mmCIF file with all atom_site columns, C-alpha atoms in Angstrom:
data_model
loop_
_atom_site.group_PDB
_atom_site.id
_atom_site.type_symbol
_atom_site.label_atom_id
_atom_site.label_alt_id
_atom_site.label_comp_id
_atom_site.label_asym_id
_atom_site.label_entity_id
_atom_site.label_seq_id
_atom_site.pdbx_PDB_ins_code
_atom_site.Cartn_x
_atom_site.Cartn_y
_atom_site.Cartn_z
_atom_site.occupancy
_atom_site.B_iso_or_equiv
_atom_site.pdbx_formal_charge
_atom_site.auth_seq_id
_atom_site.auth_comp_id
_atom_site.auth_asym_id
_atom_site.auth_atom_id
_atom_site.pdbx_PDB_model_num
ATOM 1   C CA . MET A 1 1   ? -71.842  102.881 158.954 1.00 44.00 ? 1   MET A CA 1
ATOM 2   C CA . THR A 1 2   ? -69.685  105.945 159.420 1.00 44.00 ? 2   THR A CA 1
ATOM 3   C CA . ARG A 1 3   ? -68.598  109.229 160.883 1.00 44.00 ? 3   ARG A CA 1
ATOM 4   C CA . ASP A 1 4   ? -68.514  112.209 159.994 1.00 46.00 ? 4   ASP A CA 1
ATOM 5   C CA . THR A 1 5   ? -66.787  115.486 162.071 1.00 40.00 ? 5   THR A CA 1
ATOM 6   C CA . GLY A 1 6   ? -67.853  117.819 159.957 1.00 43.00 ? 6   GLY A CA 1
ATOM 7   C CA . GLU A 1 7   ? -70.470  120.513 160.721 1.00 41.00 ? 7   GLU A CA 1
ATOM 8   C CA . SER A 1 8   ? -74.270  119.786 158.862 1.00 41.00 ? 8   SER A CA 1
ATOM 9   C CA . GLU A 1 9   ? -77.468  121.956 159.028 1.00 41.00 ? 9   GLU A CA 1
ATOM 10  C CA . ALA A 1 10  ? -79.379  119.004 161.116 1.00 45.00 ? 10  ALA A CA 1
ATOM 11  C CA . GLY A 1 11  ? -76.565  118.179 163.175 1.00 45.00 ? 11  GLY A CA 1
ATOM 12  C CA . GLY A 1 12  ? -74.956  121.500 164.417 1.00 57.00 ? 12  GLY A CA 1
ATOM 13  C CA . GLY A 1 13  ? -71.643  120.498 163.927 1.00 85.00 ? 13  GLY A CA 1
ATOM 14  C CA . LEU A 1 14  ? -72.371  117.556 166.308 1.00 91.00 ? 14  LEU A CA 1
ATOM 15  C CA . PRO A 1 15  ? -70.608  114.691 165.514 1.00 94.00 ? 15  PRO A CA 1
ATOM 16  C CA . VAL A 1 16  ? -72.873  112.167 162.915 1.00 94.00 ? 16  VAL A CA 1
ATOM 17  C CA . VAL A 1 17  ? -73.214  108.759 163.258 1.00 93.00 ? 17  VAL A CA 1
ATOM 18  C CA . LEU A 1 18  ? -74.954  107.024 159.932 1.00 93.00 ? 18  LEU A CA 1
ATOM 19  C CA . VAL A 1 19  ? -76.417  103.520 160.889 1.00 93.00 ? 19  VAL A CA 1
ATOM 20  C CA . GLU A 1 20  ? -77.491  101.869 157.612 1.00 90.00 ? 20  GLU A CA 1
ATOM 21  C CA . VAL A 1 21  ? -79.843  98.885  158.417 1.00 84.00 ? 21  VAL A CA 1
ATOM 22  C CA . VAL A 1 22  ? -78.595  96.057  157.141 1.00 76.00 ? 22  VAL A CA 1
ATOM 23  C CA . ASN A 1 23  ? -81.485  93.463  157.739 1.00 70.00 ? 23  ASN A CA 1
ATOM 24  C CA . PHE A 1 24  ? -85.204  94.718  157.729 1.00 66.00 ? 24  PHE A CA 1
ATOM 25  C CA . ARG A 1 25  ? -87.186  93.317  159.398 1.00 71.00 ? 25  ARG A CA 1
ATOM 26  C CA . ALA A 1 26  ? -90.650  93.789  157.636 1.00 71.00 ? 26  ALA A CA 1
ATOM 27  C CA . LEU A 1 27  ? -94.224  92.821  157.776 1.00 74.00 ? 27  LEU A CA 1
ATOM 28  C CA . GLN A 1 28  ? -96.225  92.537  154.769 1.00 77.00 ? 28  GLN A CA 1
ATOM 29  C CA . SER A 1 29  ? -99.777  93.578  154.411 1.00 79.00 ? 29  SER A CA 1
ATOM 30  C CA . GLU A 1 30  ? -102.381 93.321  151.683 1.00 84.00 ? 30  GLU A CA 1
ATOM 31  C CA . GLY A 1 31  ? -99.358  94.304  149.346 1.00 80.00 ? 31  GLY A CA 1
ATOM 32  C CA . GLN A 1 32  ? -97.690  96.986  151.846 1.00 77.00 ? 32  GLN A CA 1
ATOM 33  C CA . LEU A 1 33  ? -94.325  96.318  153.297 1.00 73.00 ? 33  LEU A CA 1
ATOM 34  C CA . TYR A 1 34  ? -94.116  97.238  157.462 1.00 70.00 ? 34  TYR A CA 1
ATOM 35  C CA . PRO A 1 35  ? -90.612  97.676  158.194 1.00 78.00 ? 35  PRO A CA 1
ATOM 36  C CA . LEU A 1 36  ? -90.342  96.952  161.534 1.00 82.00 ? 36  LEU A CA 1
ATOM 37  C CA . THR A 1 37  ? -87.357  97.944  162.315 1.00 84.00 ? 37  THR A CA 1
ATOM 38  C CA . MET A 1 38  ? -87.723  101.274 161.764 1.00 86.00 ? 38  MET A CA 1
ATOM 39  C CA . ALA A 1 39  ? -91.563  100.702 163.236 1.00 86.00 ? 39  ALA A CA 1
ATOM 40  C CA . LEU A 1 40  ? -89.654  99.901  166.611 1.00 88.00 ? 40  LEU A CA 1
ATOM 41  C CA . ALA A 1 41  ? -86.743  102.300 166.592 1.00 92.00 ? 41  ALA A CA 1
ATOM 42  C CA . GLY A 1 42  ? -89.359  105.162 165.723 1.00 92.00 ? 42  GLY A CA 1
ATOM 43  C CA . LYS A 1 43  ? -91.736  104.112 168.477 1.00 92.00 ? 43  LYS A CA 1
ATOM 44  C CA . LEU A 1 44  ? -88.671  104.345 170.710 1.00 94.00 ? 44  LEU A CA 1
ATOM 45  C CA . GLY A 1 45  ? -87.653  107.585 170.443 1.00 95.00 ? 45  GLY A CA 1
ATOM 46  C CA . LEU A 1 46  ? -85.685  108.369 167.237 1.00 96.00 ? 46  LEU A CA 1
ATOM 47  C CA . ALA A 1 47  ? -88.055  110.946 164.864 1.00 95.00 ? 47  ALA A CA 1
ATOM 48  C CA . GLN A 1 48  ? -88.620  111.351 161.183 1.00 94.00 ? 48  GLN A CA 1
ATOM 49  C CA . ALA A 1 49  ? -85.479  112.935 159.633 1.00 94.00 ? 49  ALA A CA 1
ATOM 50  C CA . GLN A 1 50  ? -85.921  115.465 157.596 1.00 85.00 ? 50  GLN A CA 1
ATOM 51  C CA . ALA A 1 51  ? -82.957  117.694 155.852 1.00 82.00 ? 51  ALA A CA 1
ATOM 52  C CA . GLY A 1 52  ? -82.493  120.785 156.942 1.00 83.00 ? 52  GLY A CA 1
ATOM 53  C CA . MET A 1 53  ? -84.559  119.669 160.449 1.00 82.00 ? 53  MET A CA 1
ATOM 54  C CA . THR A 1 54  ? -82.882  120.234 163.483 1.00 81.00 ? 54  THR A CA 1
ATOM 55  C CA . PRO A 1 55  ? -83.066  116.856 165.380 1.00 87.00 ? 55  PRO A CA 1
ATOM 56  C CA . SER A 1 56  ? -84.770  116.251 168.794 1.00 91.00 ? 56  SER A CA 1
ATOM 57  C CA . SER A 1 57  ? -83.021  114.156 172.347 1.00 95.00 ? 57  SER A CA 1
ATOM 58  C CA . ALA A 1 58  ? -83.456  110.231 171.774 1.00 96.00 ? 58  ALA A CA 1
ATOM 59  C CA . VAL A 1 59  ? -84.034  109.952 175.424 1.00 96.00 ? 59  VAL A CA 1
ATOM 60  C CA . ASN A 1 60  ? -82.105  106.829 176.771 1.00 97.00 ? 60  ASN A CA 1
ATOM 61  C CA . TRP A 1 61  ? -80.726  105.894 173.535 1.00 97.00 ? 61  TRP A CA 1
ATOM 62  C CA . THR A 1 62  ? -76.930  105.220 173.362 1.00 97.00 ? 62  THR A CA 1
ATOM 63  C CA . PHE A 1 63  ? -73.995  104.754 170.534 1.00 97.00 ? 63  PHE A CA 1
ATOM 64  C CA . ARG A 1 64  ? -71.378  103.123 172.718 1.00 95.00 ? 64  ARG A CA 1
ATOM 65  C CA . ASP A 1 65  ? -67.767  103.723 170.972 1.00 92.00 ? 65  ASP A CA 1
ATOM 66  C CA . GLY A 1 66  ? -65.077  100.621 171.332 1.00 86.00 ? 66  GLY A CA 1
ATOM 67  C CA . PRO A 1 67  ? -63.898  97.376  169.978 1.00 86.00 ? 67  PRO A CA 1
ATOM 68  C CA . ARG A 1 68  ? -67.635  97.050  168.993 1.00 90.00 ? 68  ARG A CA 1
ATOM 69  C CA . CYS A 1 69  ? -69.788  100.202 167.819 1.00 93.00 ? 69  CYS A CA 1
ATOM 70  C CA . GLU A 1 70  ? -73.181  100.121 169.407 1.00 95.00 ? 70  GLU A CA 1
ATOM 71  C CA . LEU A 1 71  ? -76.841  101.474 168.959 1.00 96.00 ? 71  LEU A CA 1
ATOM 72  C CA . ARG A 1 72  ? -78.761  100.786 171.959 1.00 96.00 ? 72  ARG A CA 1
ATOM 73  C CA . ASP A 1 73  ? -82.258  101.335 172.583 1.00 96.00 ? 73  ASP A CA 1
ATOM 74  C CA . PRO A 1 74  ? -83.683  102.507 175.608 1.00 97.00 ? 74  PRO A CA 1
ATOM 75  C CA . THR A 1 75  ? -84.705  99.366  176.642 1.00 95.00 ? 75  THR A CA 1
ATOM 76  C CA . GLY A 1 76  ? -80.833  98.383  176.371 1.00 95.00 ? 76  GLY A CA 1
ATOM 77  C CA . ALA A 1 77  ? -81.342  96.576  173.178 1.00 92.00 ? 77  ALA A CA 1
ATOM 78  C CA . VAL A 1 78  ? -79.118  96.661  170.679 1.00 92.00 ? 78  VAL A CA 1
ATOM 79  C CA . LEU A 1 79  ? -80.545  97.392  167.451 1.00 90.00 ? 79  LEU A CA 1
ATOM 80  C CA . ALA A 1 80  ? -76.985  97.910  165.527 1.00 90.00 ? 80  ALA A CA 1
ATOM 81  C CA . ARG A 1 81  ? -73.170  96.408  166.185 1.00 91.00 ? 81  ARG A CA 1
ATOM 82  C CA . PHE A 1 82  ? -70.418  96.866  163.765 1.00 89.00 ? 82  PHE A CA 1
ATOM 83  C CA . ARG A 1 83  ? -66.974  97.323  163.801 1.00 88.00 ? 83  ARG A CA 1
ATOM 84  C CA . HIS A 1 84  ? -65.270  100.178 162.795 1.00 83.00 ? 84  HIS A CA 1
ATOM 85  C CA . ALA A 1 85  ? -61.937  102.313 162.459 1.00 81.00 ? 85  ALA A CA 1
ATOM 86  C CA . ILE A 1 86  ? -62.628  105.145 164.957 1.00 78.00 ? 86  ILE A CA 1
ATOM 87  C CA . ASP A 1 87  ? -61.051  108.821 163.525 1.00 89.00 ? 87  ASP A CA 1
ATOM 88  C CA . PRO A 1 88  ? -60.097  110.412 166.939 1.00 92.00 ? 88  PRO A CA 1
ATOM 89  C CA . ARG A 1 89  ? -60.955  113.532 165.781 1.00 94.00 ? 89  ARG A CA 1
ATOM 90  C CA . TRP A 1 90  ? -65.073  112.431 165.745 1.00 93.00 ? 90  TRP A CA 1
ATOM 91  C CA . GLN A 1 91  ? -63.897  110.629 168.980 1.00 93.00 ? 91  GLN A CA 1
ATOM 92  C CA . ALA A 1 92  ? -62.646  114.078 170.216 1.00 94.00 ? 92  ALA A CA 1
ATOM 93  C CA . ALA A 1 93  ? -66.115  116.125 169.578 1.00 95.00 ? 93  ALA A CA 1
ATOM 94  C CA . ALA A 1 94  ? -67.961  112.410 170.448 1.00 96.00 ? 94  ALA A CA 1
ATOM 95  C CA . ARG A 1 95  ? -66.740  112.882 174.249 1.00 95.00 ? 95  ARG A CA 1
ATOM 96  C CA . VAL A 1 96  ? -66.605  116.714 174.504 1.00 95.00 ? 96  VAL A CA 1
ATOM 97  C CA . SER A 1 97  ? -70.169  117.170 173.315 1.00 95.00 ? 97  SER A CA 1
ATOM 98  C CA . GLY A 1 98  ? -71.160  114.253 175.370 1.00 96.00 ? 98  GLY A CA 1
ATOM 99  C CA . THR A 1 99  ? -73.597  113.810 172.371 1.00 97.00 ? 99  THR A CA 1
ATOM 100 C CA . VAL A 1 100 ? -73.949  112.042 168.730 1.00 96.00 ? 100 VAL A CA 1
ATOM 101 C CA . LEU A 1 101 ? -76.247  113.167 166.326 1.00 96.00 ? 101 LEU A CA 1
ATOM 102 C CA . VAL A 1 102 ? -77.208  108.971 164.969 1.00 96.00 ? 102 VAL A CA 1
ATOM 103 C CA . LEU A 1 103 ? -79.116  108.775 161.388 1.00 96.00 ? 103 LEU A CA 1
ATOM 104 C CA . TYR A 1 104 ? -80.619  105.554 161.034 1.00 95.00 ? 104 TYR A CA 1
ATOM 105 C CA . GLY A 1 105 ? -82.330  103.688 157.776 1.00 92.00 ? 105 GLY A CA 1
ATOM 106 C CA . GLY A 1 106 ? -81.901  101.313 154.761 1.00 86.00 ? 106 GLY A CA 1
ATOM 107 C CA . ALA A 1 107 ? -80.407  103.960 152.271 1.00 90.00 ? 107 ALA A CA 1
ATOM 108 C CA . LEU A 1 108 ? -78.018  106.027 154.208 1.00 93.00 ? 108 LEU A CA 1
ATOM 109 C CA . GLY A 1 109 ? -74.640  106.455 151.339 1.00 92.00 ? 109 GLY A CA 1
ATOM 110 C CA . VAL A 1 110 ? -73.328  104.327 152.960 1.00 91.00 ? 110 VAL A CA 1
ATOM 111 C CA . ARG A 1 111 ? -73.059  100.606 151.195 1.00 88.00 ? 111 ARG A CA 1
ATOM 112 C CA . PRO A 1 112 ? -73.538  100.377 147.262 1.00 90.00 ? 112 PRO A CA 1
ATOM 113 C CA . PRO A 1 113 ? -76.515  99.407  146.976 1.00 85.00 ? 113 PRO A CA 1
ATOM 114 C CA . ASP A 1 114 ? -76.791  95.807  145.257 1.00 85.00 ? 114 ASP A CA 1
ATOM 115 C CA . GLY A 1 115 ? -76.478  95.846  141.603 1.00 87.00 ? 115 GLY A CA 1
ATOM 116 C CA . LEU A 1 116 ? -74.094  98.742  141.523 1.00 87.00 ? 116 LEU A CA 1
ATOM 117 C CA . ALA A 1 117 ? -69.970  98.452  142.174 1.00 89.00 ? 117 ALA A CA 1
ATOM 118 C CA . ALA A 1 118 ? -68.205  100.247 144.856 1.00 87.00 ? 118 ALA A CA 1
ATOM 119 C CA . ALA A 1 119 ? -65.897  102.381 142.242 1.00 88.00 ? 119 ALA A CA 1
ATOM 120 C CA . SER A 1 120 ? -69.031  103.971 141.286 1.00 89.00 ? 120 SER A CA 1
ATOM 121 C CA . TYR A 1 121 ? -69.900  104.586 144.688 1.00 92.00 ? 121 TYR A CA 1
ATOM 122 C CA . ASP A 1 122 ? -68.755  108.209 144.514 1.00 93.00 ? 122 ASP A CA 1
ATOM 123 C CA . ASP A 1 123 ? -69.724  111.095 147.349 1.00 94.00 ? 123 ASP A CA 1
ATOM 124 C CA . ARG A 1 124 ? -71.835  112.448 144.597 1.00 94.00 ? 124 ARG A CA 1
ATOM 125 C CA . THR A 1 125 ? -74.004  109.509 145.080 1.00 94.00 ? 125 THR A CA 1
ATOM 126 C CA . ARG A 1 126 ? -74.374  108.706 148.082 1.00 94.00 ? 126 ARG A CA 1
ATOM 127 C CA . ASN A 1 127 ? -75.191  112.330 148.721 1.00 93.00 ? 127 ASN A CA 1
ATOM 128 C CA . GLN A 1 128 ? -77.812  111.462 146.312 1.00 94.00 ? 128 GLN A CA 1
ATOM 129 C CA . GLU A 1 129 ? -78.767  108.079 148.112 1.00 93.00 ? 129 GLU A CA 1
ATOM 130 C CA . LEU A 1 130 ? -79.040  109.787 151.306 1.00 93.00 ? 130 LEU A CA 1
ATOM 131 C CA . HIS A 1 131 ? -80.808  112.241 150.437 1.00 93.00 ? 131 HIS A CA 1
ATOM 132 C CA . ALA A 1 132 ? -83.225  110.194 148.490 1.00 93.00 ? 132 ALA A CA 1
ATOM 133 C CA . SER A 1 133 ? -84.532  108.483 152.068 1.00 92.00 ? 133 SER A CA 1
ATOM 134 C CA . LEU A 1 134 ? -85.378  111.271 153.867 1.00 93.00 ? 134 LEU A CA 1
ATOM 135 C CA . ALA A 1 135 ? -87.231  112.668 151.017 1.00 92.00 ? 135 ALA A CA 1
ATOM 136 C CA . ALA A 1 136 ? -89.213  109.526 151.232 1.00 90.00 ? 136 ALA A CA 1
ATOM 137 C CA . GLY A 1 137 ? -89.243  109.750 154.703 1.00 89.00 ? 137 GLY A CA 1
ATOM 138 C CA . GLU A 1 138 ? -87.203  106.379 155.841 1.00 90.00 ? 138 GLU A CA 1
ATOM 139 C CA . VAL A 1 139 ? -84.476  107.941 158.032 1.00 94.00 ? 139 VAL A CA 1
ATOM 140 C CA . LEU A 1 140 ? -85.121  108.257 161.329 1.00 95.00 ? 140 LEU A CA 1
ATOM 141 C CA . ALA A 1 141 ? -82.710  110.588 163.561 1.00 97.00 ? 141 ALA A CA 1
ATOM 142 C CA . GLY A 1 142 ? -81.537  111.534 167.361 1.00 97.00 ? 142 GLY A CA 1
ATOM 143 C CA . VAL A 1 143 ? -79.295  112.985 168.868 1.00 97.00 ? 143 VAL A CA 1
ATOM 144 C CA . VAL A 1 144 ? -78.083  110.398 171.447 1.00 97.00 ? 144 VAL A CA 1
ATOM 145 C CA . THR A 1 145 ? -75.625  109.722 174.541 1.00 97.00 ? 145 THR A CA 1
ATOM 146 C CA . TYR A 1 146 ? -72.070  109.414 173.905 1.00 97.00 ? 146 TYR A CA 1
ATOM 147 C CA . LEU A 1 147 ? -70.191  106.564 175.800 1.00 96.00 ? 147 LEU A CA 1
ATOM 148 C CA . GLN A 1 148 ? -66.631  105.882 174.649 1.00 90.00 ? 148 GLN A CA 1
ATOM 149 C CA . GLU A 1 149 ? -65.208  101.452 175.938 1.00 81.00 ? 149 GLU A CA 1
#
């Protein structure tokens, strides 16, 4: 997971949260892999992200920032929980807006892919990975309510 205070086309200046799903739950049927985690998040209000899109509000979704960050769906279920260093500028921007832009998927440029050394995982490579995932329709997005503990 990472957070960004910079303005982006899609976020329009909103603080951004990249949530890379670590353990995909998937169903294999007729040779196709069906990512249940992503499907569930989509059914509950996150929309398929596209480069340059204006993200929609994900009703009743929350991102809680505290000792452990949490992304919760409208039912209250935790889809992601993790520890992360808090950038005070990001936190201040999130407090002011009351919302954050969440990008949710498996390859968002947060963690190096298997077999790639961390030293080789530079900003250009991260950006390429995120844009490839967007182009493949493998990223969900939504503007969610920000809560701070």
